Coordinates of C-alpha atoms and ligand atoms in Angstrom, one line a residue:
M1 CA -33.1 1.9 33.0
E2 CA -34.4 0.1 29.9
N3 CA -31.9 -0.5 27.2
K4 CA -34.1 1.4 24.8
N5 CA -33.4 4.6 26.7
R6 CA -29.7 4.0 27.1
F7 CA -26.6 4.4 24.8
I8 CA -23.3 2.8 24.1
L9 CA -20.2 5.0 24.0
A10 CA -17.8 3.7 21.4
L11 CA -14.2 5.1 21.4
D12 CA -12.2 5.0 18.2
Q13 CA -8.6 5.9 18.8
G14 CA -7.0 6.2 15.4
T15 CA -3.6 7.2 14.0
T16 CA -4.8 10.7 13.1
S17 CA -7.6 11.3 15.5
S18 CA -9.5 10.3 18.6
R19 CA -13.2 9.9 18.0
A20 CA -16.2 9.0 20.2
I21 CA -19.7 8.1 19.1
L22 CA -22.9 7.4 21.0
V23 CA -25.0 4.5 19.6
D24 CA -28.6 3.9 20.6
H25 CA -30.5 0.7 20.8
D26 CA -31.6 1.0 17.1
C27 CA -27.9 1.3 16.1
R28 CA -28.2 4.9 15.2
I29 CA -25.4 7.4 15.9
V30 CA -26.9 10.1 18.2
A31 CA -23.8 12.1 18.8
S32 CA -20.1 12.1 18.0
S33 CA -16.9 14.2 18.5
Q34 CA -13.5 14.1 17.1
K35 CA -10.1 15.6 17.9
S36 CA -7.0 15.3 15.7
I37 CA -3.8 14.1 17.2
E38 CA -0.3 15.2 16.1
P39 CA 2.1 12.6 15.0
L40 CA 5.7 13.4 15.7
Y41 CA 8.5 12.7 13.2
P42 CA 11.7 13.0 15.2
R43 CA 13.9 11.4 12.4
P44 CA 13.2 10.1 8.9
G45 CA 11.2 6.9 9.1
W46 CA 10.3 7.4 12.8
V47 CA 6.7 8.1 13.8
E48 CA 5.7 8.7 17.4
H49 CA 2.7 9.9 19.4
D50 CA 2.6 11.4 22.9
P51 CA 0.7 8.8 25.0
Q52 CA -0.6 11.6 27.2
E53 CA -2.1 13.3 24.1
I54 CA -3.7 10.0 23.1
W55 CA -5.3 9.8 26.5
A56 CA -6.2 13.5 26.8
S57 CA -7.8 13.6 23.4
Q58 CA -9.7 10.3 23.8
S59 CA -11.0 11.1 27.2
S60 CA -12.1 14.6 26.3
V61 CA -14.0 13.5 23.2
A62 CA -15.7 10.8 25.3
A63 CA -16.9 13.4 27.8
E64 CA -17.8 15.9 25.1
T65 CA -19.9 13.4 23.2
V66 CA -21.9 12.5 26.3
A67 CA -22.4 16.2 27.1
K68 CA -23.3 17.0 23.5
A69 CA -26.2 14.5 23.7
N70 CA -27.3 16.1 26.9
L71 CA -26.7 12.9 28.8
S72 CA -24.8 11.8 31.9
G73 CA -22.9 8.7 32.8
L74 CA -26.1 7.1 34.0
D75 CA -27.4 7.0 30.5
I76 CA -24.4 5.0 29.2
A77 CA -24.8 1.3 29.3
C78 CA -21.1 0.5 28.6
I79 CA -18.0 1.6 26.7
G80 CA -16.4 -0.2 23.7
I81 CA -12.9 0.6 22.5
T82 CA -11.3 0.2 19.1
N83 CA -7.9 1.5 18.3
Q84 CA -4.9 1.8 15.9
R85 CA -3.2 -1.5 16.2
E86 CA 0.5 -2.4 16.9
T87 CA 1.4 1.1 18.3
T88 CA 3.5 0.5 21.3
I89 CA 3.5 2.2 24.7
L90 CA 5.6 1.6 27.8
W91 CA 4.7 3.2 31.1
D92 CA 5.7 3.1 34.8
R93 CA 3.5 0.7 36.7
E94 CA 3.7 2.9 39.9
T95 CA 3.2 6.4 38.5
S96 CA 1.3 5.6 35.3
L97 CA 3.7 8.0 33.4
P98 CA 4.8 7.0 29.9
L99 CA 8.5 6.1 29.7
A100 CA 8.8 7.4 26.2
N101 CA 6.7 8.4 23.3
A102 CA 4.5 5.7 21.7
I103 CA 6.2 4.1 18.6
V104 CA 3.5 4.2 16.0
W105 CA 2.8 1.2 13.7
Q106 CA 4.1 3.1 10.7
D107 CA 7.5 3.6 12.3
R108 CA 10.4 1.9 10.4
R109 CA 13.2 2.2 12.9
T110 CA 13.4 -1.5 13.5
S111 CA 13.5 -2.5 9.8
A112 CA 17.2 -3.4 9.8
Y113 CA 16.7 -5.6 12.9
C114 CA 13.8 -7.4 11.1
E115 CA 16.1 -7.9 8.1
E116 CA 18.7 -9.5 10.4
L117 CA 16.1 -11.8 11.9
R118 CA 15.0 -12.8 8.4
E119 CA 18.6 -13.5 7.3
K120 CA 18.8 -15.8 10.4
G121 CA 15.7 -17.6 9.1
Y122 CA 13.3 -16.6 12.0
D123 CA 10.6 -15.4 9.7
K124 CA 9.2 -18.9 9.1
M125 CA 8.8 -19.6 12.8
I126 CA 7.2 -16.2 13.4
F127 CA 4.8 -16.6 10.5
E128 CA 3.7 -20.1 11.7
K129 CA 3.1 -19.0 15.3
T130 CA 1.7 -15.5 14.9
G131 CA 0.3 -15.5 11.3
L132 CA 2.3 -12.3 10.7
V133 CA 5.0 -11.6 8.1
L134 CA 8.1 -10.5 10.0
D135 CA 8.0 -6.7 9.8
A136 CA 8.7 -3.6 11.8
Y137 CA 4.9 -2.7 11.9
F138 CA 4.2 -5.1 14.7
S139 CA 4.9 -4.3 18.3
A140 CA 7.6 -6.9 19.2
T141 CA 10.6 -5.1 17.7
K142 CA 9.4 -1.8 18.9
I143 CA 9.3 -3.0 22.5
R144 CA 12.7 -4.4 22.1
W145 CA 14.0 -1.1 20.7
M146 CA 12.6 0.7 23.7
L147 CA 14.1 -1.8 26.2
D148 CA 17.5 -1.4 24.5
N149 CA 17.5 2.3 23.9
I150 CA 15.8 4.0 26.8
E151 CA 18.2 4.2 29.7
G152 CA 17.6 2.0 32.7
I153 CA 14.3 0.5 31.4
R154 CA 15.4 -3.0 30.8
A155 CA 16.5 -3.5 34.4
R156 CA 13.3 -1.9 35.6
A157 CA 11.2 -4.0 33.3
E158 CA 12.9 -7.1 34.7
K159 CA 11.9 -6.0 38.2
G160 CA 8.2 -5.8 37.1
E161 CA 8.1 -2.0 37.3
V162 CA 7.2 -1.4 33.6
C163 CA 3.9 -2.0 31.7
F164 CA 3.7 -2.6 27.9
G165 CA 0.4 -2.0 26.1
T166 CA -1.0 -1.3 22.7
V167 CA -3.4 1.8 22.7
D168 CA -6.4 -0.2 24.0
S169 CA -4.4 -1.3 27.1
W170 CA -3.2 2.2 27.7
L171 CA -6.7 3.6 27.6
V172 CA -8.1 0.9 29.9
W173 CA -5.2 1.6 32.3
K174 CA -6.0 5.3 32.4
F175 CA -9.8 4.8 32.6
T176 CA -9.4 2.5 35.6
R177 CA -6.6 4.6 37.2
G178 CA -4.1 1.8 36.9
R179 CA -6.2 -1.0 38.2
Y180 CA -6.4 -3.1 35.0
H181 CA -3.6 -4.0 32.8
I182 CA -5.4 -5.9 30.0
T183 CA -5.6 -6.1 26.2
D184 CA -8.0 -8.1 24.0
V185 CA -7.0 -11.0 21.8
T186 CA -7.2 -9.1 18.5
N187 CA -4.8 -6.5 19.7
A188 CA -2.5 -9.2 21.2
S189 CA -2.5 -11.0 17.8
R190 CA -0.8 -7.9 16.3
T191 CA 2.1 -7.8 18.7
M192 CA 4.1 -10.6 17.0
L193 CA 4.5 -12.1 20.5
Y194 CA 1.2 -13.9 20.7
N195 CA 0.6 -17.4 19.5
I196 CA -2.6 -17.5 17.6
H197 CA -2.9 -21.3 17.8
T198 CA -2.4 -21.7 21.6
L199 CA -3.9 -18.3 22.3
Q200 CA -1.1 -17.4 24.7
W201 CA 1.9 -15.1 24.8
D202 CA 4.7 -17.2 23.3
D203 CA 7.7 -18.0 25.4
E204 CA 10.0 -18.7 22.5
L205 CA 9.1 -15.4 20.9
L206 CA 9.5 -13.4 24.2
E207 CA 13.0 -15.0 24.5
L208 CA 13.9 -14.2 20.9
F209 CA 13.0 -10.5 21.3
G210 CA 14.4 -10.4 24.9
I211 CA 11.1 -9.2 26.4
P212 CA 10.4 -9.9 30.1
P213 CA 6.9 -11.5 30.4
S214 CA 6.1 -9.3 33.5
I215 CA 5.5 -6.3 31.2
L216 CA 2.7 -7.9 29.3
P217 CA -1.0 -7.2 29.8
E218 CA -3.5 -10.0 30.5
V219 CA -5.2 -11.1 27.3
K220 CA -9.0 -11.0 27.4
P221 CA -11.9 -11.9 25.0
S222 CA -13.2 -9.1 22.7
S223 CA -16.6 -8.9 24.4
E224 CA -16.8 -9.2 28.2
V225 CA -17.3 -6.9 31.1
Y226 CA -13.6 -6.3 31.9
C227 CA -13.8 -3.5 34.5
T228 CA -15.6 -0.3 35.3
T229 CA -14.2 3.2 34.8
A230 CA -12.7 4.9 37.8
T231 CA -12.1 8.4 36.4
T232 CA -14.1 11.5 37.3
L233 CA -14.9 12.0 33.7
F234 CA -18.4 10.6 34.1
S235 CA -20.8 11.0 37.0
T236 CA -20.8 7.2 37.5
K237 CA -18.8 4.1 37.0
I238 CA -19.3 2.7 33.5
P239 CA -18.4 -0.9 32.4
I240 CA -15.8 -1.3 29.7
S241 CA -17.0 -4.4 27.9
G242 CA -15.7 -4.5 24.3
I243 CA -12.2 -4.1 22.8
A244 CA -10.9 -4.8 19.3
G245 CA -8.3 -3.5 16.9
D246 CA -9.6 -1.2 14.2
Q247 CA -9.8 -3.6 11.3
Q248 CA -11.3 -6.4 13.4
A249 CA -13.8 -4.0 14.8
A250 CA -14.8 -2.9 11.3
L251 CA -15.3 -6.6 10.3
F252 CA -17.6 -7.0 13.3
G253 CA -19.3 -3.7 12.7
Q254 CA -20.1 -4.9 9.2
L255 CA -21.5 -8.1 10.8
C256 CA -19.3 -10.3 8.8
T257 CA -19.9 -13.1 11.3
E258 CA -20.0 -16.1 8.9
P259 CA -16.9 -17.8 7.3
G260 CA -16.3 -16.3 3.9
M261 CA -17.9 -12.9 4.7
T262 CA -15.5 -10.2 3.8
K263 CA -15.1 -6.5 4.5
A264 CA -13.2 -4.0 2.4
T265 CA -12.3 -0.5 3.5
Y266 CA -11.6 2.0 0.7
G267 CA -9.6 4.8 2.3
T268 CA -6.2 6.1 1.4
G269 CA -5.2 2.4 1.2
C270 CA -7.6 -0.5 1.1
F271 CA -7.9 -3.0 3.9
V272 CA -9.5 -6.3 3.3
M273 CA -10.5 -8.9 5.9
M274 CA -12.2 -12.2 5.4
N275 CA -13.8 -14.2 8.2
T276 CA -12.3 -17.7 8.1
G277 CA -14.3 -19.3 10.9
D278 CA -13.0 -21.1 14.0
R279 CA -9.6 -22.1 12.9
P280 CA -6.6 -20.1 11.7
R281 CA -5.7 -20.6 8.1
I282 CA -2.0 -20.0 7.5
S283 CA -1.9 -18.4 4.1
A284 CA -0.1 -19.9 1.1
N285 CA -0.8 -16.7 -0.7
R286 CA 1.0 -14.1 1.3
M287 CA -2.0 -12.9 3.4
L288 CA -1.7 -12.3 7.2
T289 CA -3.7 -14.6 9.6
T290 CA -5.2 -12.9 12.6
V291 CA -7.7 -13.3 15.3
A292 CA -11.0 -11.6 14.3
W293 CA -12.6 -11.7 17.7
Q294 CA -13.2 -14.0 20.7
I295 CA -16.8 -14.0 22.1
G296 CA -18.3 -16.4 24.6
G297 CA -15.3 -18.7 24.6
R298 CA -15.3 -19.0 20.8
T299 CA -12.4 -17.7 18.7
T300 CA -13.0 -16.5 15.2
Y301 CA -10.1 -16.0 12.8
A302 CA -9.6 -13.9 9.7
L303 CA -7.2 -13.4 6.8
E304 CA -6.0 -9.9 6.2
G305 CA -4.5 -8.1 3.2
S306 CA -3.7 -4.5 2.5
V307 CA -3.4 -2.4 -0.7
F308 CA -1.1 0.5 -0.2
V309 CA -2.6 2.9 -2.7
G310 CA -6.4 2.9 -2.9
G311 CA -8.3 6.2 -2.7
A312 CA -4.8 7.8 -2.8
V313 CA -4.7 7.3 -6.5
V314 CA -7.7 9.5 -6.8
Q315 CA -6.0 12.1 -4.7
W316 CA -3.0 11.9 -7.0
L317 CA -5.2 12.5 -10.1
R318 CA -6.6 15.5 -8.3
D319 CA -3.5 17.0 -6.8
G320 CA -0.8 15.7 -9.1
L321 CA -2.5 15.8 -12.5
H322 CA -5.3 18.3 -11.8
L323 CA -7.8 16.2 -13.6
F324 CA -10.6 17.3 -11.3
F325 CA -11.2 19.4 -8.2
T326 CA -12.8 16.9 -5.9
A327 CA -12.5 13.1 -5.5
P328 CA -16.2 12.5 -6.3
Q329 CA -15.8 14.1 -9.7
S330 CA -13.6 11.2 -10.6
E331 CA -16.8 9.2 -11.2
A332 CA -18.4 11.5 -13.8
L333 CA -15.1 11.7 -15.6
A334 CA -14.7 7.9 -15.6
L335 CA -18.2 7.6 -17.0
S336 CA -17.6 10.1 -19.7
V337 CA -16.0 7.2 -21.6
E338 CA -17.6 3.9 -22.5
D339 CA -14.8 1.7 -21.3
N340 CA -11.1 2.0 -20.3
G341 CA -10.1 2.2 -24.0
G342 CA -7.4 -0.4 -23.3
V343 CA -5.7 1.8 -20.6
Y344 CA -4.5 0.2 -17.4
F345 CA -3.1 2.1 -14.5
V346 CA -1.0 0.2 -11.9
P347 CA -0.9 2.6 -8.9
A348 CA 2.3 1.2 -7.4
L349 CA 3.2 4.7 -6.2
T350 CA 4.7 3.3 -3.0
G351 CA 5.3 -0.3 -4.2
L352 CA 2.7 -3.0 -4.2
G353 CA 1.1 -4.5 -1.1
A354 CA -0.7 -7.8 -0.8
P355 CA -0.5 -10.2 -2.6
Y356 CA 2.5 -8.9 -4.5
W357 CA 4.6 -7.4 -1.7
D358 CA 6.9 -5.7 -4.1
Q359 CA 8.5 -2.6 -2.6
Y360 CA 10.3 -1.9 -5.9
A361 CA 7.2 -1.8 -8.1
R362 CA 6.4 1.7 -9.4
G363 CA 3.3 3.3 -11.0
L364 CA 2.6 2.6 -14.6
I365 CA 0.0 3.8 -17.1
I366 CA 0.0 1.6 -20.1
G367 CA -2.1 1.2 -23.3
L368 CA -2.1 4.9 -24.3
T369 CA -3.0 5.8 -27.8
R370 CA -3.8 9.0 -29.7
G371 CA -7.4 8.4 -28.7
T372 CA -6.7 8.3 -25.0
H373 CA -8.0 11.2 -22.9
A374 CA -8.6 12.2 -19.3
G375 CA -11.7 10.0 -19.0
H376 CA -9.7 6.9 -19.7
I377 CA -7.1 7.8 -17.2
A378 CA -9.7 8.4 -14.5
R379 CA -11.5 5.2 -15.4
A380 CA -8.3 3.2 -15.3
A381 CA -7.4 4.7 -11.9
L382 CA -10.8 3.7 -10.4
E383 CA -10.6 0.3 -12.0
A384 CA -7.2 -0.2 -10.5
I385 CA -8.6 0.2 -7.0
A386 CA -11.0 -2.6 -7.7
F387 CA -8.4 -4.8 -9.5
Q388 CA -6.1 -4.6 -6.4
V389 CA -8.9 -5.4 -4.0
C390 CA -9.9 -8.3 -6.3
D391 CA -6.4 -9.7 -6.2
V392 CA -6.5 -9.8 -2.4
V393 CA -9.9 -11.3 -2.3
K394 CA -9.0 -14.0 -4.9
A395 CA -5.9 -14.9 -2.8
M396 CA -8.0 -15.2 0.3
E397 CA -10.5 -17.4 -1.6
K398 CA -7.6 -19.7 -2.5
D399 CA -6.6 -20.0 1.1
M400 CA -10.2 -20.6 2.2
G401 CA -10.8 -23.1 -0.6
R402 CA -14.2 -21.4 -1.4
P403 CA -15.5 -18.2 -2.9
A404 CA -16.1 -15.0 -0.8
I405 CA -19.7 -14.5 0.3
E406 CA -20.5 -10.8 -0.1
M407 CA -18.2 -7.9 0.3
H408 CA -19.3 -5.4 2.9
V409 CA -17.7 -2.1 2.1
D410 CA -16.8 1.1 4.0
G411 CA -14.3 4.0 3.7
G412 CA -14.4 7.4 1.9
A413 CA -14.3 6.0 -1.7
V414 CA -17.3 3.7 -1.4
S415 CA -19.6 6.6 -2.4
N416 CA -18.3 6.0 -5.9
N417 CA -21.0 3.9 -7.5
F418 CA -18.9 3.2 -10.6
L419 CA -16.1 1.8 -8.4
M420 CA -18.5 -0.4 -6.4
Q421 CA -20.2 -1.8 -9.5
F422 CA -16.8 -2.6 -11.1
Q423 CA -15.8 -4.3 -7.9
A424 CA -18.8 -6.5 -8.0
D425 CA -18.2 -7.3 -11.7
L426 CA -14.6 -8.4 -10.9
T427 CA -15.0 -10.3 -7.7
R428 CA -18.2 -12.0 -8.7
A429 CA -19.7 -11.4 -5.2
G430 CA -22.3 -9.0 -4.1
V431 CA -21.0 -5.7 -2.8
V432 CA -23.0 -4.4 0.2
R433 CA -22.8 -0.7 1.2
P434 CA -24.3 0.0 4.6
E435 CA -26.1 3.2 5.4
I436 CA -23.8 3.9 8.3
L437 CA -20.2 3.8 7.3
E438 CA -18.8 4.3 10.8
T439 CA -18.3 0.5 10.9
T440 CA -15.1 0.6 13.1
A441 CA -16.8 2.5 15.9
L442 CA -20.0 0.5 15.4
G443 CA -18.0 -2.8 15.8
A444 CA -16.7 -1.6 19.2
A445 CA -20.2 -0.7 20.2
F446 CA -21.6 -4.1 19.2
L447 CA -18.9 -6.0 21.0
A448 CA -19.5 -3.9 24.2
G449 CA -23.3 -4.0 23.9
L450 CA -23.4 -7.8 23.5
A451 CA -21.4 -8.3 26.7
V452 CA -23.9 -6.4 28.8
G453 CA -27.1 -7.8 27.2
F454 CA -27.8 -4.4 25.5
W455 CA -28.6 -6.5 22.4
R456 CA -29.5 -10.2 22.6
D457 CA -27.3 -11.4 19.7
T458 CA -25.9 -10.3 16.4
G459 CA -29.3 -11.2 14.8
E460 CA -31.0 -8.5 16.8
I461 CA -28.3 -6.0 15.8
A462 CA -28.7 -7.0 12.1
S463 CA -32.4 -6.2 12.3
H464 CA -31.4 -2.6 12.9
I465 CA -28.8 -2.3 10.2
A466 CA -29.9 -0.8 6.9
V467 CA -28.2 -1.4 3.6
D468 CA -27.8 1.7 1.5
R469 CA -27.2 -0.2 -1.8
R470 CA -26.2 -3.6 -3.0
F471 CA -24.2 -4.1 -6.2
D472 CA -24.4 -7.4 -8.1
P473 CA -22.2 -8.5 -11.0
E474 CA -23.5 -7.3 -14.3
K475 CA -20.6 -8.1 -16.6
S476 CA -20.2 -11.7 -17.8
P477 CA -17.5 -13.9 -16.1
A478 CA -15.6 -13.9 -19.4
E479 CA -15.5 -10.2 -19.6
A480 CA -14.3 -10.0 -16.0
E481 CA -11.6 -12.6 -16.8
A482 CA -10.4 -10.7 -19.8
L483 CA -10.1 -7.4 -17.8
L484 CA -8.2 -9.2 -15.0
D485 CA -5.9 -10.8 -17.5
R486 CA -4.9 -7.5 -19.0
W487 CA -4.5 -6.0 -15.5
H488 CA -2.1 -8.8 -14.5
K489 CA 0.0 -8.2 -17.6
A490 CA 0.2 -4.5 -16.7
V491 CA 1.2 -5.4 -13.1
E492 CA 4.0 -7.6 -14.4
R493 CA 5.4 -4.7 -16.3
A494 CA 5.3 -2.4 -13.2
R495 CA 7.1 -4.9 -10.9
E496 CA 10.6 -4.4 -9.7
W497 CA 10.9 -1.2 -11.7
A498 CA 12.9 0.7 -9.1
K499 CA 15.3 -2.1 -8.4
E500 CA 17.5 -1.0 -11.3
E501 CA 17.8 2.5 -9.8
L502 CA 19.5 1.0 -6.7
Ligands
ADP601 P1 -8.6 7.6 5.3 O1 -9.4 7.2 6.5 O2 -7.6 6.7 4.8 O3 -8.0 9.0 5.4 P2 -11.2 8.0 4.0 O4 -11.9 6.8 4.4 O5 -11.5 9.3 4.6 O6 -9.6 7.7 4.1 O7 -11.3 8.1 2.4 C1 -10.6 9.1 1.7 C2 -10.1 8.5 0.4 O8 -11.2 8.2 -0.5 C3 -9.2 9.6 -0.3 O9 -8.1 8.9 -0.8 C4 -10.1 10.0 -1.5 O10 -9.3 10.3 -2.7 C5 -11.0 8.9 -1.8 N1 -12.3 9.3 -2.2 C6 -13.2 10.0 -1.5 N2 -14.4 10.1 -2.2 C7 -14.2 9.5 -3.4 C8 -15.0 9.2 -4.5 N3 -16.3 9.6 -4.6 N4 -14.5 8.5 -5.5 C9 -13.2 8.0 -5.4 N5 -12.4 8.2 -4.4 C10 -12.9 8.9 -3.4

């Protein structure tokens, strides 16, 4: 069948839901389905998922989407997978049954162990090898916890009876009925066991965490025909040919394929990633270094930085202060005033992420006068989202030694035109908002499609992608500098605030 009449099935297994979308040759979404998944909170700080629920929800939305479009497996050229990263699953190699619930990336149960390792000075070695800041987020300490705390598992793991995988590995295992135990290089790079320079599992790290190599999946490129499905879900065997972690998939979905190109996702938090080209740049500015993708034998790297409170500050104004009823109303309120009136809002509601990494910082609204009203507060809150993203982008620019080329944006808050314009004013780079904001799933579809020749190259894909709107800087550089300067003064005042309470 001609590619024009076929579709790509992209699966997006996230922390709160499993989604599936069908993409046609013109990069349009022709059908989609979604099912929420229930996180489990067995103790404070612990977050788990049932791996069977992950599989059941993901496989059912996959089948549902194909059925919704009135298609069969024969119409599907290939499957691409993108997933919540770092979440850790162990299962029985023989029976395919999970050995415990998945430990989700947000889970903090291994924080104390991370602290111990830091005190012993291992953080430097880990950062140099993996590009990651030693933290409980990443899979390594979660695997170790399972091996130490689930009875009998360590002995079984040493005998080769146990498989470890991030969510991508688990899905491929289930889709192939246990024939393929693989992961892709982007997911591997978030385990804290993978050396991003040698592109191999790292023996020294495996030894440090006490992890037997036999449990590890084989690491594959992000775009390649890995296997075909062996389930009865579809009427035919479908190649699985693209895998990437969610942020990397979004970077690819935004076609940020040149060094310096950056994507920023504005959701509850903000996630920024910059393509740094074919060699890893170890950050001097507290960014993470990670593999962006590996295609056709070429590895592309990225810098990554996250802001904890992004769109969440708008939620807080809505639900905490009752300034408006819906998030989009924040824009009209912000535009009801001419400028921020000297008001700055540091939304460190849960500390500050990159580049500050200050867990003791707390929220601050400063510069209030008798003339301040709700419009100024709303404006300061929206500006704060852009200030924080700008701080991350500027840190990345320092690491790269050159300015960012365009910011490609996605996430719920990008419909806010004021926010996007202010972002362009601050970062001094064009802000590009695509028409289709499903960039994560699109990225998985692109990776999969390129591997089977559905599209020739990224140039052909780009010819199908429409820009909704582009924002270019309107304020002068001096104005932007002055705003940033005041913001940084406000940030200084918010820092370490909660330390005194302890
Ligand atoms: P997540 O995937 O993290 O749940 P979404 O990408 O769905 O987040 O984005 C939702 C976030 O975007 C919420 O925090 C909400 O407050 C914010 N948001 C949505 N629309 C707007 C808007 N027009 N202006 C500002 N913020 C918005």
